Amino acid sequence: MKKLIPFFIFFCLLSSSLFAQIKLVSSSPANGDFAVEQDSIVLEFNLPVYIDTEYPEASGFYFFIEPEHGVYLDSVTVSENNTKVTFHGQLADDTDYIAILEKVIGMNGESLESPHIIQFTTADQAGEFTVSGKLTTAELDKLKSTSDSYNGVVVVLSPAPFDLDLNYDDDYEYEEDYSEEEEFIPLFATTVDTLTGEYEISGVREGTYYPVGINIFQIQDQEIYYDFFFPDIYYYDANGDLIPDSILVNTETTTDNMMADIDLILFDLSPITFSEAKILAENLMSGEVNDPIIMGGATSYFMMDYYYEETFKRNESGAFSTSLLRNPAIKIRIPDKFTQSQLKAKSDEPDIIDIFSEPSGYHLLWEVFVYDEEVDSVLYLMVTPFGSEVLHSIGIEEAPEGVTFSDIKPLPETYIDSDAAAEIAEAEGGMNFRNNFSGMTENSYGYWDMYLQILHEFWTYTPDPTPNAPVFWKAEYYGSKYDYNSDEYVEDYFTIFIDVSTGEVLYKETSLSEAITFPQAVEMAQTFLEDFENDPVIMGGETEYRHEPPYIMYKGVKPVPPPLNNSFMSNQTVEDHNRYGYQSTPNGYQSEWNIYAYDAVRDSALGVMVTADTVEFLGYFGQDEAQLPEGVGFGSLKPLPETYIDSETAVNIMEAQGGEQFRNRFTHSDQQMYGSWDLWVMAMHYYWEYEPNPTEDAPVMWVGQYYGSAYGFETDEYIEDSLFVFLDIETGDVLHMVVSNEEKPDVPDQIQLLQNYPNPFNPSTNIPFELNQASRVELSIYNMLGQKVSTLANDAYPAGSHTLTWNASGFASGVYFYRLEAGGVVQTRKLMLLK
């Protein structure tokens, strides 16, 4: 005989008795039986069902027995008319069993109308106690008028609470000789009344149990592929601390052997922010005598695509798979707190979000760090929406060398929450990083993870690794990629430090180094070239910005990539423009600049690549390599002037002159459209492309070349466009603009304050406004009492469309007003903060 684990037997659909519901007519043993026969279990149905006794895994019978270690299977037989199914085997002595028939499909294609519980025992008598209660939640109370509001819910009593299996314990190993007291095992069970939500479990023996309700039909109805799901789970919470409580069943705790009013509430599996996790940790620590102080916390996100296809796909070939009741996969429903901008699920279902692989600042698992000053040690807590526990503690001897716990500053009273911190990290290069390492293509596979932490971890803060460093949010990104063709493996990292109080980006650390401006790059290049013979003269330089989401996210369609830019030294420019160290938003800062100089003696140009801490010589190149037009020579190019506007100012002008609007047209990448853009920025005497005067008399210029493309999946339409902006390099004056449709970007015809979005919001919202002329702008936030609580802008802005963001993390919920004063116009609108 072989051991029977909880099993499902898969079905084939045949036609007969159309539209008749499948029902369980009888069973042997029946529900409540004791001293039962131990060699078989018989199930009889009102209509024929199909089960292949030779190949049961090809059938469709969802049936399992607990406890699994007390059941042994020999074979399965079926009656001649296919209405009686017999399981032959052996049941253990003096053991209580529950058999749950979850789902049966008849030959007519109809399914079992509701699950069946068959509770029996091989002992001489059943248990003497009864446990009863109901499911009580505000949401489900509204559904009691329907006939199926609680259809499919089974309540079980287990010696241990329901295990969500969401721990990160890599050392865990399954023990064959496990103890029933250490894991979730349904010992006694019943179904819930579909109208009232009430239940009653009889035959219970004396002991300690955790009551748990599970909607079995929800589990069966899910298609498990890439997404996780989680069925409705109900639990007993007598003290309201959101932690499952147990009941003690004996003669002293029951009345006439009855324990009533064991009511269950719906498990709230909404992901939480760090601040919410902090509150739960404080509740856990409230009884500690040493009054420990919460220092910070952390959580992790990682790329889940493809790893889980086989792991979580329903086992279609295993006849004796583990029960769905004990091992549901996990799918997270979006709570109301999520804004539309955060719904980035890969599923076609609009109400699903992948909590584990979207760095949203919300999570189910938080690690919280607590300092106990009396014993000079730190406790590590694992905090979830459904319970918290102390994982372990570390003493000062385990701290980094030279670090004492007392040097670590506690959390300030006010700080930006994890959702705001994650949004900042993503916008400041994190999303770029993930895009570079996301997904699988025909030629490569990438992986990334992101560790989000709030803590005064000063010893890791590169600019000032001392206790004087501020308390910060730290977002650590790691990525790796493997190329199948070249057999090349690469890995990189990207870290962002964010001030916890203001949200200011304090420092970025990447393998590509931090971003710098063009003047900084020129200064470093000039120092590097001092040792070169012939005193080469710097002519200018270039860099690039790009937004290009990974193709793998968009139904496998790979749009036509943009053409190569017109780089002054095209064969020498950096090839991997999408690396995360690059700034994704044009701001005049970049991680790498190519700086070019002219050697008059050799009549050749040379290039250097400059980062914040390195200068790399790229080599000499001639006119052919530079791909200069006919008649243009290095000697005709004017050198970079001694004074010029910096790259930050130049790019801001380009953006205000239509560049931002241009990029917005091609930033929409979703299930309907794929869009990408790039911006090539050059400081150079680029006169041959200057249409008003393509001669040597043209000035040295800042040139911004925008290129965008988009592909519509539904329309199969591909569009592309370009925009050139030429600026005088010394004054910043707009000399010339070229757009592919020969129309300049629209300029608003009036000053206008637009409605914020999202609204209501939590904690950040965007406030757009339009200017028909360059104006000094003051944009402020006022409370209901008319008091100014925040100023978002008090500066000069060029004509065009602009958007400012208000982060209201430190403000209370309620209605606020935002007021724009510009060009003699005053406009006011209201917004709502809803936490």
Short mmCIF file of C-alpha atoms in Angstrom, two decimals, residues 313-586:
data_model
loop_
_atom_site.label_atom_id
_atom_site.label_comp_id
_atom_site.label_asym_id
_atom_site.label_seq_id
_atom_site.Cartn_x
_atom_site.Cartn_y
_atom_site.Cartn_z
CA LYS A 313 0.40 26.44 -12.38
CA ARG A 314 -2.21 23.92 -11.29
CA ASN A 315 -0.82 20.40 -11.38
CA GLU A 316 -2.72 18.74 -14.23
CA SER A 317 -0.85 15.46 -14.17
CA GLY A 318 -0.57 14.67 -10.46
CA ALA A 319 -3.55 12.64 -9.26
CA PHE A 320 -2.75 12.99 -5.60
CA SER A 321 -1.85 16.66 -5.32
CA THR A 322 -2.03 18.56 -2.05
CA SER A 323 -5.48 19.87 -1.19
CA LEU A 324 -6.54 23.29 -2.38
CA LEU A 325 -7.94 23.85 1.10
CA ARG A 326 -4.49 23.59 2.62
CA ASN A 327 -2.47 25.22 -0.13
CA PRO A 328 -4.29 27.97 -2.00
CA ALA A 329 -2.09 30.19 -4.13
CA ILE A 330 -2.23 33.89 -3.38
CA LYS A 331 -3.82 36.66 -5.40
CA ILE A 332 -3.97 40.12 -3.89
CA ARG A 333 -7.06 42.30 -4.31
CA ILE A 334 -6.41 46.00 -4.59
CA PRO A 335 -7.57 47.96 -1.53
CA ASP A 336 -9.28 51.31 -1.96
CA LYS A 337 -6.11 53.09 -0.85
CA PHE A 338 -4.43 52.49 -4.23
CA THR A 339 -4.62 55.28 -6.77
CA GLN A 340 -5.10 54.64 -10.47
CA SER A 341 -1.46 55.48 -11.18
CA GLN A 342 -0.38 52.59 -8.99
CA LEU A 343 -2.40 49.95 -10.80
CA LYS A 344 0.36 48.42 -12.88
CA ALA A 345 -0.78 44.82 -12.83
CA LYS A 346 0.23 42.56 -15.68
CA SER A 347 -3.03 40.64 -15.39
CA ASP A 348 -5.94 41.45 -17.71
CA GLU A 349 -8.12 41.69 -14.61
CA PRO A 350 -8.30 45.37 -13.61
CA ASP A 351 -8.57 44.64 -9.88
CA ILE A 352 -5.34 42.70 -9.45
CA ILE A 353 -1.97 44.12 -8.45
CA ASP A 354 1.23 42.22 -7.93
CA ILE A 355 2.27 43.34 -4.46
CA PHE A 356 5.59 41.58 -4.55
CA SER A 357 6.95 42.94 -7.83
CA GLU A 358 5.60 46.48 -7.98
CA PRO A 359 7.64 48.87 -5.79
CA SER A 360 4.58 50.79 -4.60
CA GLY A 361 5.52 51.25 -0.95
CA TYR A 362 2.70 48.87 0.02
CA HIS A 363 3.50 45.31 1.07
CA LEU A 364 2.26 42.32 3.02
CA LEU A 365 5.61 41.74 4.72
CA TRP A 366 7.55 44.36 6.66
CA GLU A 367 10.63 43.90 8.77
CA VAL A 368 10.61 46.40 11.65
CA PHE A 369 13.73 47.23 13.69
CA VAL A 370 13.27 47.90 17.41
CA TYR A 371 16.00 49.06 19.82
CA ASP A 372 15.99 47.93 23.45
CA GLU A 373 18.27 50.39 25.22
CA GLU A 374 18.32 48.45 28.50
CA VAL A 375 19.98 45.40 26.97
CA ASP A 376 21.60 47.35 24.09
CA SER A 377 20.24 45.07 21.38
CA VAL A 378 18.01 45.30 18.32
CA LEU A 379 14.92 43.16 17.72
CA TYR A 380 13.90 42.21 14.21
CA LEU A 381 10.11 41.95 13.88
CA MET A 382 8.20 40.47 10.97
CA VAL A 383 5.00 42.49 10.63
CA THR A 384 2.07 41.57 8.37
CA PRO A 385 -1.55 42.79 8.21
CA PHE A 386 -2.59 39.57 9.94
CA GLY A 387 0.00 39.17 12.68
CA SER A 388 3.46 40.08 13.93
CA GLU A 389 6.28 38.22 15.59
CA VAL A 390 9.86 38.69 16.76
CA LEU A 391 12.19 36.93 14.34
CA HIS A 392 15.46 37.35 16.17
CA SER A 393 17.66 39.87 17.95
CA ILE A 394 21.23 41.06 17.45
CA GLY A 395 23.68 42.27 20.03
CA ILE A 396 26.26 45.02 19.69
CA GLU A 397 28.91 42.45 18.84
CA GLU A 398 26.99 41.70 15.63
CA ALA A 399 26.73 45.35 14.60
CA PRO A 400 29.00 46.74 11.85
CA GLU A 401 32.50 47.57 13.01
CA GLY A 402 32.68 50.94 14.76
CA VAL A 403 28.89 51.28 15.04
CA THR A 404 27.06 51.46 18.36
CA PHE A 405 23.28 51.22 18.55
CA SER A 406 23.07 54.41 20.56
CA ASP A 407 24.55 56.32 17.58
CA ILE A 408 21.55 55.38 15.44
CA LYS A 409 18.93 58.13 15.48
CA PRO A 410 15.32 57.05 16.02
CA LEU A 411 12.64 57.82 13.49
CA PRO A 412 11.51 61.45 13.54
CA GLU A 413 7.94 62.12 14.57
CA THR A 414 6.97 63.07 11.02
CA TYR A 415 8.34 61.47 7.88
CA ILE A 416 7.23 60.63 4.35
CA ASP A 417 5.64 57.21 4.20
CA SER A 418 6.85 54.28 2.14
CA ASP A 419 4.48 54.91 -0.78
CA ALA A 420 5.90 58.41 -1.29
CA ALA A 421 9.48 57.14 -0.87
CA ALA A 422 8.94 54.37 -3.43
CA GLU A 423 7.42 56.82 -5.91
CA ILE A 424 10.43 59.11 -5.58
CA ALA A 425 12.90 56.25 -5.95
CA GLU A 426 11.14 54.97 -9.07
CA ALA A 427 11.04 58.42 -10.67
CA GLU A 428 14.68 59.10 -9.88
CA GLY A 429 16.05 56.15 -11.82
CA GLY A 430 14.60 53.07 -10.14
CA MET A 431 12.11 52.37 -12.90
CA ASN A 432 14.85 52.85 -15.48
CA PHE A 433 16.93 50.31 -13.61
CA ARG A 434 14.13 47.75 -13.47
CA ASN A 435 13.28 48.21 -17.14
CA ASN A 436 16.85 47.41 -18.07
CA PHE A 437 16.73 44.11 -16.19
CA SER A 438 13.09 43.14 -16.66
CA GLY A 439 11.68 40.26 -18.59
CA MET A 440 12.71 37.57 -20.99
CA THR A 441 13.46 37.94 -24.68
CA GLU A 442 14.58 35.48 -27.30
CA ASN A 443 18.20 36.30 -26.51
CA SER A 444 18.37 37.18 -22.82
CA TYR A 445 16.83 36.86 -19.39
CA GLY A 446 16.89 39.57 -16.72
CA TYR A 447 16.14 39.72 -13.02
CA TRP A 448 15.90 42.56 -10.50
CA ASP A 449 15.06 43.13 -6.87
CA MET A 450 14.57 46.25 -4.74
CA TYR A 451 15.09 46.62 -0.99
CA LEU A 452 13.26 49.60 0.52
CA GLN A 453 14.43 50.63 3.98
CA ILE A 454 13.88 53.50 6.42
CA LEU A 455 16.66 53.67 9.02
CA HIS A 456 19.53 55.85 10.18
CA GLU A 457 21.99 53.45 8.56
CA PHE A 458 24.62 56.17 8.46
CA TRP A 459 27.58 53.84 7.92
CA THR A 460 26.30 53.12 4.39
CA TYR A 461 25.76 56.78 3.46
CA THR A 462 28.73 57.53 1.20
CA PRO A 463 28.76 61.36 1.43
CA ASP A 464 29.00 61.29 5.25
CA PRO A 465 29.19 57.82 6.84
CA THR A 466 29.02 59.21 10.38
CA PRO A 467 26.24 59.67 12.97
CA ASN A 468 25.87 63.22 11.60
CA ALA A 469 24.19 61.82 8.48
CA PRO A 470 20.42 62.38 8.28
CA VAL A 471 17.82 59.67 8.75
CA PHE A 472 16.93 58.46 5.26
CA TRP A 473 14.90 56.17 3.11
CA LYS A 474 17.20 53.93 1.09
CA ALA A 475 16.09 52.13 -2.07
CA GLU A 476 18.63 49.50 -3.11
CA TYR A 477 18.15 48.04 -6.57
CA TYR A 478 20.01 44.99 -7.83
CA GLY A 479 19.83 43.58 -11.33
CA SER A 480 21.36 40.80 -13.37
CA LYS A 481 21.04 39.75 -16.98
CA TYR A 482 22.18 36.75 -18.99
CA ASP A 483 22.66 36.79 -22.76
CA TYR A 484 22.10 33.37 -24.33
CA ASN A 485 23.98 34.17 -27.53
CA SER A 486 27.18 35.58 -26.01
CA ASP A 487 26.99 33.54 -22.80
CA GLU A 488 27.60 36.84 -21.03
CA TYR A 489 26.34 37.51 -17.49
CA VAL A 490 26.24 41.03 -16.05
CA GLU A 491 25.00 42.42 -12.76
CA ASP A 492 24.66 45.95 -11.41
CA TYR A 493 23.25 47.94 -8.54
CA PHE A 494 21.62 51.31 -7.97
CA THR A 495 21.00 52.96 -4.59
CA ILE A 496 19.00 56.10 -3.80
CA PHE A 497 19.10 57.92 -0.45
CA ILE A 498 16.03 60.07 0.35
CA ASP A 499 15.58 62.43 3.29
CA VAL A 500 12.78 60.96 5.44
CA SER A 501 11.33 64.34 6.39
CA THR A 502 11.41 66.27 3.12
CA GLY A 503 11.57 63.62 0.38
CA GLU A 504 14.68 65.30 -1.02
CA VAL A 505 17.04 63.01 -2.91
CA LEU A 506 20.23 63.16 -0.87
CA TYR A 507 22.52 60.99 -2.95
CA LYS A 508 22.55 58.40 -5.71
CA GLU A 509 25.05 55.62 -5.92
CA THR A 510 25.38 53.41 -8.98
CA SER A 511 28.00 51.39 -10.72
CA LEU A 512 27.82 54.11 -13.35
CA SER A 513 28.28 56.81 -10.71
CA GLU A 514 26.07 59.78 -9.96
CA ALA A 515 24.81 62.32 -12.48
CA ILE A 516 26.74 65.50 -13.31
CA THR A 517 26.20 68.60 -15.45
CA PHE A 518 27.97 69.43 -18.68
CA PRO A 519 30.22 72.14 -17.11
CA GLN A 520 31.37 69.63 -14.49
CA ALA A 521 32.17 67.12 -17.22
CA VAL A 522 34.09 69.79 -19.21
CA GLU A 523 36.15 70.75 -16.15
CA MET A 524 37.13 67.15 -15.49
CA ALA A 525 37.91 66.58 -19.18
CA GLN A 526 40.09 69.73 -19.30
CA THR A 527 42.15 68.50 -16.35
CA PHE A 528 42.52 65.10 -17.98
CA LEU A 529 43.69 66.62 -21.29
CA GLU A 530 46.40 68.80 -19.72
CA ASP A 531 48.91 65.97 -20.11
CA PHE A 532 48.13 65.45 -23.82
CA GLU A 533 50.55 66.70 -26.42
CA ASN A 534 49.51 69.40 -28.88
CA ASP A 535 47.14 71.04 -26.33
CA PRO A 536 43.82 69.80 -27.73
CA VAL A 537 40.99 72.34 -27.51
CA ILE A 538 37.56 71.29 -26.19
CA MET A 539 34.89 71.69 -28.87
CA GLY A 540 31.80 70.51 -26.93
CA GLY A 541 30.03 67.36 -25.82
CA GLU A 542 26.82 65.36 -25.75
CA THR A 543 24.62 63.02 -23.76
CA GLU A 544 21.22 61.37 -24.11
CA TYR A 545 17.96 60.77 -22.22
CA ARG A 546 15.60 57.97 -23.11
CA HIS A 547 12.33 56.38 -22.09
CA GLU A 548 11.94 52.88 -23.50
CA PRO A 549 9.86 50.34 -21.52
CA PRO A 550 10.71 46.66 -21.91
CA TYR A 551 9.05 45.07 -24.93
CA ILE A 552 8.15 41.92 -23.00
CA MET A 553 5.29 43.64 -21.17
CA TYR A 554 3.31 44.36 -24.28
CA LYS A 555 1.83 41.16 -25.73
CA GLY A 556 5.05 40.13 -27.39
CA VAL A 557 4.90 42.89 -30.00
CA LYS A 558 8.25 44.48 -30.62
CA PRO A 559 7.87 47.94 -32.19
CA VAL A 560 10.42 49.36 -34.56
CA PRO A 561 13.19 50.94 -32.46
CA PRO A 562 14.19 54.56 -33.09
CA PRO A 563 17.08 55.18 -35.48
CA LEU A 564 20.59 55.90 -34.28
CA ASN A 565 21.11 59.50 -33.28
CA ASN A 566 23.28 61.92 -35.20
CA SER A 567 26.09 61.80 -32.68
CA PHE A 568 29.16 63.82 -33.51
CA MET A 569 31.13 60.64 -32.96
CA SER A 570 28.47 58.02 -33.59
CA ASN A 571 30.74 54.99 -33.52
CA GLN A 572 32.16 55.99 -30.14
CA THR A 573 29.03 56.84 -28.17
CA VAL A 574 27.77 54.71 -25.32
CA GLU A 575 25.71 51.85 -26.72
CA ASP A 576 23.61 50.95 -23.68
CA HIS A 577 21.53 54.12 -23.34
CA ASN A 578 18.90 52.42 -21.21
CA ARG A 579 21.13 51.74 -18.24
CA TYR A 580 19.49 52.84 -15.04
CA GLY A 581 22.27 55.25 -14.08
CA TYR A 582 21.05 57.55 -16.84
CA GLN A 583 18.57 60.20 -15.76
CA SER A 584 15.24 59.27 -17.29
CA THR A 585 13.83 62.81 -17.11
CA PRO A 586 15.70 65.55 -19.01
#
